[in-house]
mmCIF file of C-alpha atoms and ligand atoms in Angstrom:
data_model
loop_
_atom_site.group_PDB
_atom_site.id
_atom_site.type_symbol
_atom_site.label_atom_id
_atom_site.label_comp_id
_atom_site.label_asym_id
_atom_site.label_seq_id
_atom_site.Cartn_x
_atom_site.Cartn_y
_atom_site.Cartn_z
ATOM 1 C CA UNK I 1 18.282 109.170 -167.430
ATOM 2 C CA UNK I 2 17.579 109.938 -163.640
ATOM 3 C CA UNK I 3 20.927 108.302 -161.343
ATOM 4 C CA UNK I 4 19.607 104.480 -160.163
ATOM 5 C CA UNK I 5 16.929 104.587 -163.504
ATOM 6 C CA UNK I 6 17.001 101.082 -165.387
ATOM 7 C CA UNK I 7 19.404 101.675 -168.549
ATOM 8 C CA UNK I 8 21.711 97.939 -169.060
ATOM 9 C CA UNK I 9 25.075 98.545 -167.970
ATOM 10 C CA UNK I 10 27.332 98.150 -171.532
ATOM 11 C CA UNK I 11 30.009 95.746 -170.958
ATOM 12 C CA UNK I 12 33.179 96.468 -171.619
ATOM 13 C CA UNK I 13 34.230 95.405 -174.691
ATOM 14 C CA UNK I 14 38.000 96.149 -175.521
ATOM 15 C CA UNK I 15 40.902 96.038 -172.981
ATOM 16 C CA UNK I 16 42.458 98.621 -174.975
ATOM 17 C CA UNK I 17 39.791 100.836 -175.871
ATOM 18 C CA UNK I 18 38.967 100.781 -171.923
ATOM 19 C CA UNK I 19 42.534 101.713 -171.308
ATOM 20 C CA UNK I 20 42.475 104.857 -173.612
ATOM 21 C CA UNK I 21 39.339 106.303 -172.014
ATOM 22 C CA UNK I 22 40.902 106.012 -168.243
ATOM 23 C CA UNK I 23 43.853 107.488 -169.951
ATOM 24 C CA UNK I 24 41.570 110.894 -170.751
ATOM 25 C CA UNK I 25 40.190 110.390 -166.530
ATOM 26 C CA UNK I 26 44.011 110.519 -165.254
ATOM 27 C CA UNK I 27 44.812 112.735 -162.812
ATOM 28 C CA UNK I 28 45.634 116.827 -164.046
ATOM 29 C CA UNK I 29 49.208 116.839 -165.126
ATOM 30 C CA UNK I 30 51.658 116.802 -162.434
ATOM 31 C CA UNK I 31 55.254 117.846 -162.935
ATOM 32 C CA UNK I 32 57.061 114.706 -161.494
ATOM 33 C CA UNK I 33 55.293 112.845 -164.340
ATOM 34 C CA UNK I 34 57.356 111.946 -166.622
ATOM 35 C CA UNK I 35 55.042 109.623 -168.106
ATOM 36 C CA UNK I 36 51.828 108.324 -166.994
ATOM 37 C CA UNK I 37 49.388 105.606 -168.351
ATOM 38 C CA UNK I 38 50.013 104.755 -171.636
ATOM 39 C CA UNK I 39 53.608 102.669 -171.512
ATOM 40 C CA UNK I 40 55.381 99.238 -169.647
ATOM 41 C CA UNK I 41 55.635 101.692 -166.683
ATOM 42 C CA UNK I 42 54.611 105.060 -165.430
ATOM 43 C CA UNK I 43 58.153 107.378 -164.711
ATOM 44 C CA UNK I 44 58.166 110.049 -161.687
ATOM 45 C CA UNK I 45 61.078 112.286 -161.880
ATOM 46 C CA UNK I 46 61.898 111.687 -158.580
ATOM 47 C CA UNK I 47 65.489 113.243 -158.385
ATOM 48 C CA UNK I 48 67.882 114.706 -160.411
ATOM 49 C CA UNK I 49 70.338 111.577 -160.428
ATOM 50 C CA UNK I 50 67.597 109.089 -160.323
ATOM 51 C CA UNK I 51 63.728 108.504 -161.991
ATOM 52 C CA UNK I 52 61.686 105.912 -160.079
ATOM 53 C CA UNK I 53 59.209 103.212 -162.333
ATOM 54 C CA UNK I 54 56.226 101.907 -161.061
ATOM 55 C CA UNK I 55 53.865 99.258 -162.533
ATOM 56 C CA UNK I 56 51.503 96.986 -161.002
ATOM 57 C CA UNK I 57 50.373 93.550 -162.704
ATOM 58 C CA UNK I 58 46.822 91.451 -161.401
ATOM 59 C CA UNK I 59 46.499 87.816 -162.029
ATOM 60 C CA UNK I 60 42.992 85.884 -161.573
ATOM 61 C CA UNK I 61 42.532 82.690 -161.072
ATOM 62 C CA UNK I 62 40.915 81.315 -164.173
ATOM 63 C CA UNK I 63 41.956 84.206 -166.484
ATOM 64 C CA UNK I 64 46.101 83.958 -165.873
ATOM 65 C CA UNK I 65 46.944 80.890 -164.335
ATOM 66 C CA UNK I 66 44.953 77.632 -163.886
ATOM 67 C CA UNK I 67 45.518 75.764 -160.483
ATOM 68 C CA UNK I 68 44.899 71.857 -162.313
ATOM 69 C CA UNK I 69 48.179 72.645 -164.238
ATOM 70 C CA UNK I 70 50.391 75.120 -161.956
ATOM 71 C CA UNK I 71 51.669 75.003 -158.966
ATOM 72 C CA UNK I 72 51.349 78.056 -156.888
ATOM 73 C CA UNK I 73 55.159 78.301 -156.884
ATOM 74 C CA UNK I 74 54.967 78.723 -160.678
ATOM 75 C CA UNK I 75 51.972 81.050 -160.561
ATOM 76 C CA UNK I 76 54.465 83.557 -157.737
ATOM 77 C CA UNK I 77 56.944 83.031 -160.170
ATOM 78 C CA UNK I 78 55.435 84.435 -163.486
ATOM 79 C CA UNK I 79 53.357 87.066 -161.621
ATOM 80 C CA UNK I 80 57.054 88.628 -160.389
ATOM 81 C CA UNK I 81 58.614 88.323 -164.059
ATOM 82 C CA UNK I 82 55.526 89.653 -165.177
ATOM 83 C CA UNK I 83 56.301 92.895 -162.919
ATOM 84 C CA UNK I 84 59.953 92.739 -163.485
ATOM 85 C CA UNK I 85 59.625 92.447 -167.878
ATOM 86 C CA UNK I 86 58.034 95.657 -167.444
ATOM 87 C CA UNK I 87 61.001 97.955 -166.109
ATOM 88 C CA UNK I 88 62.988 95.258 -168.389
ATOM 89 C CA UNK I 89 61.066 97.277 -171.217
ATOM 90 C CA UNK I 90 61.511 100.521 -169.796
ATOM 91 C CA UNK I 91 65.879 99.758 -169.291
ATOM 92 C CA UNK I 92 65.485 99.980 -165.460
ATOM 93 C CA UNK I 93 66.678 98.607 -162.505
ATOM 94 C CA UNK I 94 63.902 97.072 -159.858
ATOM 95 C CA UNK I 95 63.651 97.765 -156.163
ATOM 96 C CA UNK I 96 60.775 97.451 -153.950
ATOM 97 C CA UNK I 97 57.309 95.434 -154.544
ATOM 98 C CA UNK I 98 53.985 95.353 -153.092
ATOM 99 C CA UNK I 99 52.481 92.340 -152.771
ATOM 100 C CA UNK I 100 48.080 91.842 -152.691
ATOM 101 C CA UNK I 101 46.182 89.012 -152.652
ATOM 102 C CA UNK I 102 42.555 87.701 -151.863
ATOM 103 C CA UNK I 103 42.629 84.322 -150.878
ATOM 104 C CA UNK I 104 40.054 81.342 -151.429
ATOM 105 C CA UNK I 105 38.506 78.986 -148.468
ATOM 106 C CA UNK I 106 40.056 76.702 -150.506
ATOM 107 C CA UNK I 107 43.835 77.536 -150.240
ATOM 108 C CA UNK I 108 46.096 76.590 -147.220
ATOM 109 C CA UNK I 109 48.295 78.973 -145.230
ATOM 110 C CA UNK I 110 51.270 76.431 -147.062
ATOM 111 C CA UNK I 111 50.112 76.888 -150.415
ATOM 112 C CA UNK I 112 50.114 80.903 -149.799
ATOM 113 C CA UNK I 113 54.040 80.172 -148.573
ATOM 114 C CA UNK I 114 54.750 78.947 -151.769
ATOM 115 C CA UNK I 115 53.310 81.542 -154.028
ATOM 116 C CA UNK I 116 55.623 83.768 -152.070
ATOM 117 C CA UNK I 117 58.353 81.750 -152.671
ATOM 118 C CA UNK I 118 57.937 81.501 -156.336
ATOM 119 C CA UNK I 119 57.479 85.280 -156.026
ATOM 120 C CA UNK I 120 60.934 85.794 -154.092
ATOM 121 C CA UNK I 121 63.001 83.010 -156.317
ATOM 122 C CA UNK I 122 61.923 84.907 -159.518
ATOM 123 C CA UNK I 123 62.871 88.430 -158.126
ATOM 124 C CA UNK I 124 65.893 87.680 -155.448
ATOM 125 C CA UNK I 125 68.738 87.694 -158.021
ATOM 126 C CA UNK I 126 67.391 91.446 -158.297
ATOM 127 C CA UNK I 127 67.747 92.313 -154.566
ATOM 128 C CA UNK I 128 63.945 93.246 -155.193
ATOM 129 C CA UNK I 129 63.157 94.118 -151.639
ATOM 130 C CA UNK I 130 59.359 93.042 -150.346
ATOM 131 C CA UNK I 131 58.253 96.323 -148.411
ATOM 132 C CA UNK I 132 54.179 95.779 -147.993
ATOM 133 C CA UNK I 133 50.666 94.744 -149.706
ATOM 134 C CA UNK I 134 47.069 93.720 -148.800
ATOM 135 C CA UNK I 135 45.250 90.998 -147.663
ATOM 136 C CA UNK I 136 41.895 89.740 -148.031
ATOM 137 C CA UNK I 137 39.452 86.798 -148.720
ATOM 138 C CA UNK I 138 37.645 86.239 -152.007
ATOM 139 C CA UNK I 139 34.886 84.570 -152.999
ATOM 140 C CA UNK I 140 35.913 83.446 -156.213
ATOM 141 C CA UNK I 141 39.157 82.147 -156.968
ATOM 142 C CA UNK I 142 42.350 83.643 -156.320
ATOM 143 C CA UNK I 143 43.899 86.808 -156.812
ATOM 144 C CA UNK I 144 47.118 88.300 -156.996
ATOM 145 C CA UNK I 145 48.353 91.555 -157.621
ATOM 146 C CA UNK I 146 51.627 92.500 -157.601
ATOM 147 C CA UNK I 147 53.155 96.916 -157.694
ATOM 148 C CA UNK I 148 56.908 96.741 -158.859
ATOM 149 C CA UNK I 149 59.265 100.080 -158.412
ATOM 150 C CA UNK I 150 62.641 100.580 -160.372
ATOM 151 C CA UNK I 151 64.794 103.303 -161.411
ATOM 152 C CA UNK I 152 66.073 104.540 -164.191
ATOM 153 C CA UNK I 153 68.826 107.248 -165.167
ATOM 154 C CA UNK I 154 66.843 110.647 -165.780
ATOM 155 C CA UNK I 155 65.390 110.487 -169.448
ATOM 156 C CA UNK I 156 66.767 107.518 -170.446
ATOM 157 C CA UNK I 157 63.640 105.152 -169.831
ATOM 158 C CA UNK I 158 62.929 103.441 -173.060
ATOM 159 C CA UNK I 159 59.831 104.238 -174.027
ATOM 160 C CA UNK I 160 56.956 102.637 -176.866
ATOM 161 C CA UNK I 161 56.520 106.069 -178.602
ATOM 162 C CA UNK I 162 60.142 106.266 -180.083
ATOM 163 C CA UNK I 163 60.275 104.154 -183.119
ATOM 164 C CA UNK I 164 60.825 105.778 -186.378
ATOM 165 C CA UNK I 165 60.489 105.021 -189.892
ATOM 166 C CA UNK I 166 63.480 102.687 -191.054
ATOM 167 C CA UNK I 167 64.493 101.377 -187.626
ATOM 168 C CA UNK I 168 65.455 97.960 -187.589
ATOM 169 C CA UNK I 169 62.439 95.793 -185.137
ATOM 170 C CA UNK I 170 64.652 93.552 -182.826
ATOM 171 C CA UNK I 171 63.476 91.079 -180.114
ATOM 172 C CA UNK I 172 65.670 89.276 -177.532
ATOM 173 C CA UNK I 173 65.383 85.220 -177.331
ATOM 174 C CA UNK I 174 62.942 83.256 -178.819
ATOM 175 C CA UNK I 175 58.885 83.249 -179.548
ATOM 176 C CA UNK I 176 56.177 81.340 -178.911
ATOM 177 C CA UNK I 177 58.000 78.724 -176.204
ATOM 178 C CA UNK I 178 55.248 79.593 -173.261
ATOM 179 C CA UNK I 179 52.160 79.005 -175.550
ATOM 180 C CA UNK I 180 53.996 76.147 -176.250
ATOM 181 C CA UNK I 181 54.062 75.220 -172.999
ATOM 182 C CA UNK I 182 50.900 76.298 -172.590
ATOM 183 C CA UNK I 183 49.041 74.170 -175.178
ATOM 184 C CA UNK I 184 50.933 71.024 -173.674
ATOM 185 C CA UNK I 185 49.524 71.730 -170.355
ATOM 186 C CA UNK I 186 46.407 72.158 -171.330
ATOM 187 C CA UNK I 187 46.447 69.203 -173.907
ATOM 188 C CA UNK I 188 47.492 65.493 -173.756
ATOM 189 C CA UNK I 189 50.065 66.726 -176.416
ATOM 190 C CA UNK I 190 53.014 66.150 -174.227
ATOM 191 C CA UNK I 191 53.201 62.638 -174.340
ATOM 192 C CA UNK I 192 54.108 62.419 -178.358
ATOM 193 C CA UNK I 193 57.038 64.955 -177.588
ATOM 194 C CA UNK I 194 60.635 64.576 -177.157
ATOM 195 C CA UNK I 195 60.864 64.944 -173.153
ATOM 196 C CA UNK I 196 63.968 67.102 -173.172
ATOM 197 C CA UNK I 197 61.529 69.908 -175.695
ATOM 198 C CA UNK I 198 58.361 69.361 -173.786
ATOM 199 C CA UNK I 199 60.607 70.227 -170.461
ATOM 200 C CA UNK I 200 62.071 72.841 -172.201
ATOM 201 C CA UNK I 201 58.549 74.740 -173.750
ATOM 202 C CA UNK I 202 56.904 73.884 -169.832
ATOM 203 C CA UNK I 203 60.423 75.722 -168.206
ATOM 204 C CA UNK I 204 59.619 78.344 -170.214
ATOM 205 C CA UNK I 205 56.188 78.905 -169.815
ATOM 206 C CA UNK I 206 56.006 77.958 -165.986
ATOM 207 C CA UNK I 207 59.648 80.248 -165.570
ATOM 208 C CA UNK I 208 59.769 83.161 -167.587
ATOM 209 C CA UNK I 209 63.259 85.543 -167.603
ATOM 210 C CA UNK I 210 62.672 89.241 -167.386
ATOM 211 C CA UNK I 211 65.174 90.702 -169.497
ATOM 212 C CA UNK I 212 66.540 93.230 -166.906
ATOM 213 C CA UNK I 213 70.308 93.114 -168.253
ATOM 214 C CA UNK I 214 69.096 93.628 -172.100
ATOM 215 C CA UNK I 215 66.887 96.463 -171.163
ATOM 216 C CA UNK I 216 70.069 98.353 -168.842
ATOM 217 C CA UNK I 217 72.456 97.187 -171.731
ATOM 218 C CA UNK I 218 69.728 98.977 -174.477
ATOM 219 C CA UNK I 219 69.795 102.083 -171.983
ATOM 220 C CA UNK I 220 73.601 101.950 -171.548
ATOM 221 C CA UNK I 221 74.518 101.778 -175.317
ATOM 222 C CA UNK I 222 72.064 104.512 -176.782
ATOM 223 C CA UNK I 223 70.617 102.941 -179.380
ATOM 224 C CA UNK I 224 67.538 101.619 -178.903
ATOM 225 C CA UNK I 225 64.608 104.130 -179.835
ATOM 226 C CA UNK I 226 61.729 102.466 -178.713
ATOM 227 C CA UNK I 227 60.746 99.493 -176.370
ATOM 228 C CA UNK I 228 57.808 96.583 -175.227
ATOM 229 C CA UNK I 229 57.862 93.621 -173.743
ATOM 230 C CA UNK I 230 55.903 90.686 -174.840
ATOM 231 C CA UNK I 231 53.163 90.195 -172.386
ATOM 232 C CA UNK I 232 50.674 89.718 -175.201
ATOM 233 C CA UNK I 233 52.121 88.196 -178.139
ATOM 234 C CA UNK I 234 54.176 89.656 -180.874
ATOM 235 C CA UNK I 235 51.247 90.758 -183.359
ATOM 236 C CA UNK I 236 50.035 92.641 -179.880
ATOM 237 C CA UNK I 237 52.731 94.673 -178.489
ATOM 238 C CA UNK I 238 54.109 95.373 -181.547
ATOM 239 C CA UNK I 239 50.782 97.009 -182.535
ATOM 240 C CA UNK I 240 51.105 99.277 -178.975
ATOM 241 C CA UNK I 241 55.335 100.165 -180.455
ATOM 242 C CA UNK I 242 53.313 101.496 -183.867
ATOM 243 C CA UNK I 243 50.229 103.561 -182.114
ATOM 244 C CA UNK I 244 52.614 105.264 -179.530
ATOM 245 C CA UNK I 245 55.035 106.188 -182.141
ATOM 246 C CA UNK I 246 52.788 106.752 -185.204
ATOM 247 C CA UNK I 247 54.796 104.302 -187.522
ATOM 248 C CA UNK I 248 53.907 101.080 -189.532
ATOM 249 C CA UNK I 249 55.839 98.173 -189.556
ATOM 250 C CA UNK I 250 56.418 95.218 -191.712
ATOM 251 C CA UNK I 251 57.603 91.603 -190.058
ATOM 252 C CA UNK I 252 59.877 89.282 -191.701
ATOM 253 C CA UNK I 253 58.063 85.962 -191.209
ATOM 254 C CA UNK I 254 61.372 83.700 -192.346
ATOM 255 C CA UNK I 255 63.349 85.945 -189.666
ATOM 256 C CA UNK I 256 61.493 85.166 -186.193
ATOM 257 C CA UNK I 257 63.724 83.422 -183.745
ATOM 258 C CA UNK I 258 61.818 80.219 -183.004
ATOM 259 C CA UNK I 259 63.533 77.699 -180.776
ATOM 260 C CA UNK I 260 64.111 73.787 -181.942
ATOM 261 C CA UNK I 261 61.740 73.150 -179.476
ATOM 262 C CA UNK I 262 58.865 75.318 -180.454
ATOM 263 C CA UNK I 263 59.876 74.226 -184.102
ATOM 264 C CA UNK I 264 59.277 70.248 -182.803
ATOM 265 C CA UNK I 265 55.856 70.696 -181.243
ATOM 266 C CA UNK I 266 54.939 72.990 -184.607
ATOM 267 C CA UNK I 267 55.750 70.140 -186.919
ATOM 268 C CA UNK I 268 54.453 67.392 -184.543
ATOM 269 C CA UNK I 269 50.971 68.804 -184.547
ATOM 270 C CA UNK I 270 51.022 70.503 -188.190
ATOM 271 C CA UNK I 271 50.602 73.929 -186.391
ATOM 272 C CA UNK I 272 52.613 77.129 -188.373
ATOM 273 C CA UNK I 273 55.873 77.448 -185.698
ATOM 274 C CA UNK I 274 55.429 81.486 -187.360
ATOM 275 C CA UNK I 275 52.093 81.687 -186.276
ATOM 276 C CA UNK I 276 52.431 80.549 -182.790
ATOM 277 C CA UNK I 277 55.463 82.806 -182.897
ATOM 278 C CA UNK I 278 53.563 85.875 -184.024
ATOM 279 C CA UNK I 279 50.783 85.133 -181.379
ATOM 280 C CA UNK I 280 52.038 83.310 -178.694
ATOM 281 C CA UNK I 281 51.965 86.008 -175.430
ATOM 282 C CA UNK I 282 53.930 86.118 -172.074
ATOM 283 C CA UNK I 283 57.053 85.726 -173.722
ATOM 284 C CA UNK I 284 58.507 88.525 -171.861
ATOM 285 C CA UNK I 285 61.302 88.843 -174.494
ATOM 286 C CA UNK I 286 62.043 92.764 -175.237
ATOM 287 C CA UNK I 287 61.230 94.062 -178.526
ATOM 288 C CA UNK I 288 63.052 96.978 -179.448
ATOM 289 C CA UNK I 289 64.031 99.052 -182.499
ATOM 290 C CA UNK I 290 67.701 99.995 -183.633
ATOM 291 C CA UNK I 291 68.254 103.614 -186.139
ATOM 292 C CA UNK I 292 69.393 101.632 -189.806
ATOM 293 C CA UNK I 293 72.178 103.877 -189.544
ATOM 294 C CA UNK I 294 72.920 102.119 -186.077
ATOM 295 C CA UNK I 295 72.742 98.172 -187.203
ATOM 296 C CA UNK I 296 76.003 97.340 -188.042
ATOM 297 C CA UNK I 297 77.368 98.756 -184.733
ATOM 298 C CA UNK I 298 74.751 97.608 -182.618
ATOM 299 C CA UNK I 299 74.959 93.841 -184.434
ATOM 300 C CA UNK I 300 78.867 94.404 -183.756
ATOM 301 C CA UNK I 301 78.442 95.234 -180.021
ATOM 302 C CA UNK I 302 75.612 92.603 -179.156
ATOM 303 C CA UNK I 303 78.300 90.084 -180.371
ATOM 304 C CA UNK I 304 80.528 91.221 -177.127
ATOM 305 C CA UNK I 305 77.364 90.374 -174.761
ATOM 306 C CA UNK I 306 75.869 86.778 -173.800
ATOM 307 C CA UNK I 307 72.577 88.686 -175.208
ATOM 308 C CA UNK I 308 70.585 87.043 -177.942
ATOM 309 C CA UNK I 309 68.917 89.212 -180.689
ATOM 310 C CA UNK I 310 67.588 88.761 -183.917
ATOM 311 C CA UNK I 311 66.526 91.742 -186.530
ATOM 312 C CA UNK I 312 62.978 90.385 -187.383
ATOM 313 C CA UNK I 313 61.654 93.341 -189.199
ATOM 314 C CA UNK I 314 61.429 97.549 -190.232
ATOM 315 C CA UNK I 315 59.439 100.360 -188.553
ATOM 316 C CA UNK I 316 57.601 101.788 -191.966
ATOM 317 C CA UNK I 317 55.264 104.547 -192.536
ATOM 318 C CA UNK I 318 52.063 104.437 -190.728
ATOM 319 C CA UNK I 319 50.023 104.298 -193.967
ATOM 320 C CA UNK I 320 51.260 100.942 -194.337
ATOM 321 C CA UNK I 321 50.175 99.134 -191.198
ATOM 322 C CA UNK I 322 51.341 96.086 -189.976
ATOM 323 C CA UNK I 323 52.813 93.855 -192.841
ATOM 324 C CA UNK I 324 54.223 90.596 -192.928
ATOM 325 C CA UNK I 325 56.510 89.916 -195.814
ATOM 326 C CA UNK I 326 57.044 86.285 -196.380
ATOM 327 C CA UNK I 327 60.502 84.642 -197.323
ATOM 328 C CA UNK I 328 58.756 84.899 -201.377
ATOM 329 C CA UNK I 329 58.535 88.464 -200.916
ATOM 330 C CA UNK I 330 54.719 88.877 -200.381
ATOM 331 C CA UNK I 331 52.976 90.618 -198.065
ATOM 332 C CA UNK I 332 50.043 90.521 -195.998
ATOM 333 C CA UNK I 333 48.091 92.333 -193.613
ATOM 334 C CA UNK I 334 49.549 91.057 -189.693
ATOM 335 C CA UNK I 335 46.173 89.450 -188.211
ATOM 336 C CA UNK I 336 45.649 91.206 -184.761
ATOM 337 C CA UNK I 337 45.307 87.795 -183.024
ATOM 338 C CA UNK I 338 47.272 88.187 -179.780
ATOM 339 C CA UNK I 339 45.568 88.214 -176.160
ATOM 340 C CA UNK I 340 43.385 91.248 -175.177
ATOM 341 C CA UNK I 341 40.875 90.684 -172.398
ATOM 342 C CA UNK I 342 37.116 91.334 -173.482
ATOM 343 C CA UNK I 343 37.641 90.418 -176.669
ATOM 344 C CA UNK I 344 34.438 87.705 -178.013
ATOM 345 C CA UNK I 345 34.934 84.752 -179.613
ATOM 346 C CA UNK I 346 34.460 85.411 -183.702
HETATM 347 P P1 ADP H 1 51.564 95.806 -169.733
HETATM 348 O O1 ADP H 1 51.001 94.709 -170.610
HETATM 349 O O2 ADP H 1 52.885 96.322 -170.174
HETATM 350 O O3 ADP H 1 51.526 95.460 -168.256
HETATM 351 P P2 ADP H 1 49.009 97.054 -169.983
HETATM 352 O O4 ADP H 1 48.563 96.784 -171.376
HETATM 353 O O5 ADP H 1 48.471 96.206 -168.871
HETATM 354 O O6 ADP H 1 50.609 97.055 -169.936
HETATM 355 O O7 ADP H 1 48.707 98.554 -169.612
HETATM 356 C C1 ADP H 1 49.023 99.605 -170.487
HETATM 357 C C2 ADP H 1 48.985 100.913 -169.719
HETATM 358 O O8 ADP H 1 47.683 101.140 -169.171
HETATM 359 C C3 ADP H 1 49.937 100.960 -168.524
HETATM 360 O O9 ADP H 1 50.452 102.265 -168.441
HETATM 361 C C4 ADP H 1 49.027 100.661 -167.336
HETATM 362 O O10 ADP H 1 49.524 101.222 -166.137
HETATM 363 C C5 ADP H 1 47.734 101.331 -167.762
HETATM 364 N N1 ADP H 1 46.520 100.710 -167.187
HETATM 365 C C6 ADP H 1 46.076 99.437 -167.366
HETATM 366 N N2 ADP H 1 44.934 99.226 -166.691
HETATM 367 C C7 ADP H 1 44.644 100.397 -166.040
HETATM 368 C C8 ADP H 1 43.599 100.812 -165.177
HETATM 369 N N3 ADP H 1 42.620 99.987 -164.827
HETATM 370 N N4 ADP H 1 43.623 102.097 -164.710
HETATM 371 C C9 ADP H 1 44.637 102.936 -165.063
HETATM 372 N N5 ADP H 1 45.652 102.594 -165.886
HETATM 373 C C10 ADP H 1 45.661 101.346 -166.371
HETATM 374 MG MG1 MG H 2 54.676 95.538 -170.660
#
């Protein structure tokens, strides 16, 4: 077909599958990269005592954050951690952001202060240092987009391709708090909780952690082979762990760390606390795995830190897929249900 003819542009219908093609486009290999699209971060061998991260995160009005139910302090909040989870996953340390944003008629020169200052509260007790970004108008709602750099040691960056079969699947904290949180912003729900766990699921979905000292402690020990965080849900990113490193994996529903706060709004509104667990996103907890033969030493040395980590499952063969095995011992197929842009309503 002749260039400006009439064929329908396709839209684009995966997030994922979109990714992998751009992945084929990338630039010709370069030697500095370590590791381009594909994982929490790129990694540019930089020096030889030091390997710098970069990753860049947009959020759109509408899409990522709704204005009716968060402030703009909130939104500059969880678009840092956002950045910062991702050289969490990767065991690095962060150091210098870029910040863009296209700005609405409607917003006020104050409001923009306090997206900043969400953005600087999240990533100050980082000494993330603010060196540049962009600025322009938009037309339709507000955007930010924020480019994070860290380093790492050379080679040690944890990476999503190095799970292998029999590794223990560990995440940090607990799942499912910021859909939570989510679901009682965006419902009257709220009201029929205890305050203290409705403050608790909103804290945690308005203010995310990053876990940056989990990831350095991960890198520091040795023993973690591979690494995500959990920007899209468990069922998600653990499905990204098992493509990179060509394994299966089977998830022990009875084992998923689910706060008593999660656990109240589950049984308040007759909702499966494991579900909303397995698909519940922006979490940013770090899911890892451990060798078997590592487990008892790692459980012994996690004991030393404040860190909190729970074995929820086992890397298996790739034939196998994604299981869940229930606390009877059956197992099903792990329902790909976590967020991916694109995707239609069934
Ligand atoms: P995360 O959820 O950890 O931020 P994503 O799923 O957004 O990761 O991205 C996965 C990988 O794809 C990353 O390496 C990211 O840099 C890359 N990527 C995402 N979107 C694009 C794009 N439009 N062009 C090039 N690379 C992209
Ligand atoms: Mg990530």
């Amino acid at each position: 077909m002749p260039s400006g003819g009439s064929r329908r542009a396709r839209p684009v219908r995966s997030e994922f599958g979109l990714i992998r093609r751009l992945q084929a486009r990338a630039a010709k290999p370069d030697r500095q990269v370590a590791l381009g699209i594909g994982d929490d971060t790129a990694v540019i061998k930089t020096s030889s005592t030091e390997w710098t991260l970069i990753t860049t995160d947009l959020l759109a009005e509408g899409v990522h954050f709704d204005l009716a139910t968060s402030s703009y302090e909130d939104i500059g909040y969880r678009a840092a951690i956002a950045n910062l989870s991702d050289i969490a996953a990767m065991g690095g340390t962060p150091r210098f952001m870029l910040v863009s944003i296209a700005i609405p008629s409607t917003c006020s020169t104050t409001e923009i202060h306090q997206l900043y200052r969400g953005m600087m509260q999240a990533s100050a007790p980082y000494r993330v240092c603010l060196v540049g970004g962009d600025t322009s108008a938009s037309k339709h709602g507000l955007f930010l987009s924020i480019t994070l750099t860290g380093v790492v040691r050379p080679g040690r960056a944890l990476l999503r391709s190095g799970a292998k079969v029999g590794d223990r699947l560990y995440v940090t904290g607990t799942l499912g708090d910021s859909r939570a949180g989510l679901d009682l912003l965006s419902s009257r729900r709220r009201r029929t909780l205890p305050a203290a766990h409705a403050r608790f699921l909103l804290a945690r979905h308005h203010r995310p952690s990053a876990r940056i000292a989990e990831g350095q402690w991960l890198v520091k020990q040795g023993l973690a082979g591979a690494a995500i965080d959990l920007s899209d849900g468990l069922t998600g990113d653990l499905r990204h762990i098992c493509e990179d490193s060509d394994v299966g994996a089977e998830i022990l529903g009875g084992s998923l760390p689910i706060s008593a706060a999660c656990q109240a709004y589950a049984a308040a509104y007759r909702l499966s606390p494991q579900e909303i667990a397995l698909q519940g996103g922006e979490d940013y907890e770090l899911l890892f795995t451990v060798p078997a033969g590592q487990q008892a030493r790692f459980e012994r040395l996690v004991k030393k830190t404040p860190f909190h980590c729970t074995c929820i499952g086992t890397i298996t063969p790739k034939r196998s897929g994604l299981r869940l095995r229930t606390e009877q011992g059956t197992t099903s197929p792990l329902p790909l249900t976590s967020y991916e842009h694109f995707r239609r309503p069934s």
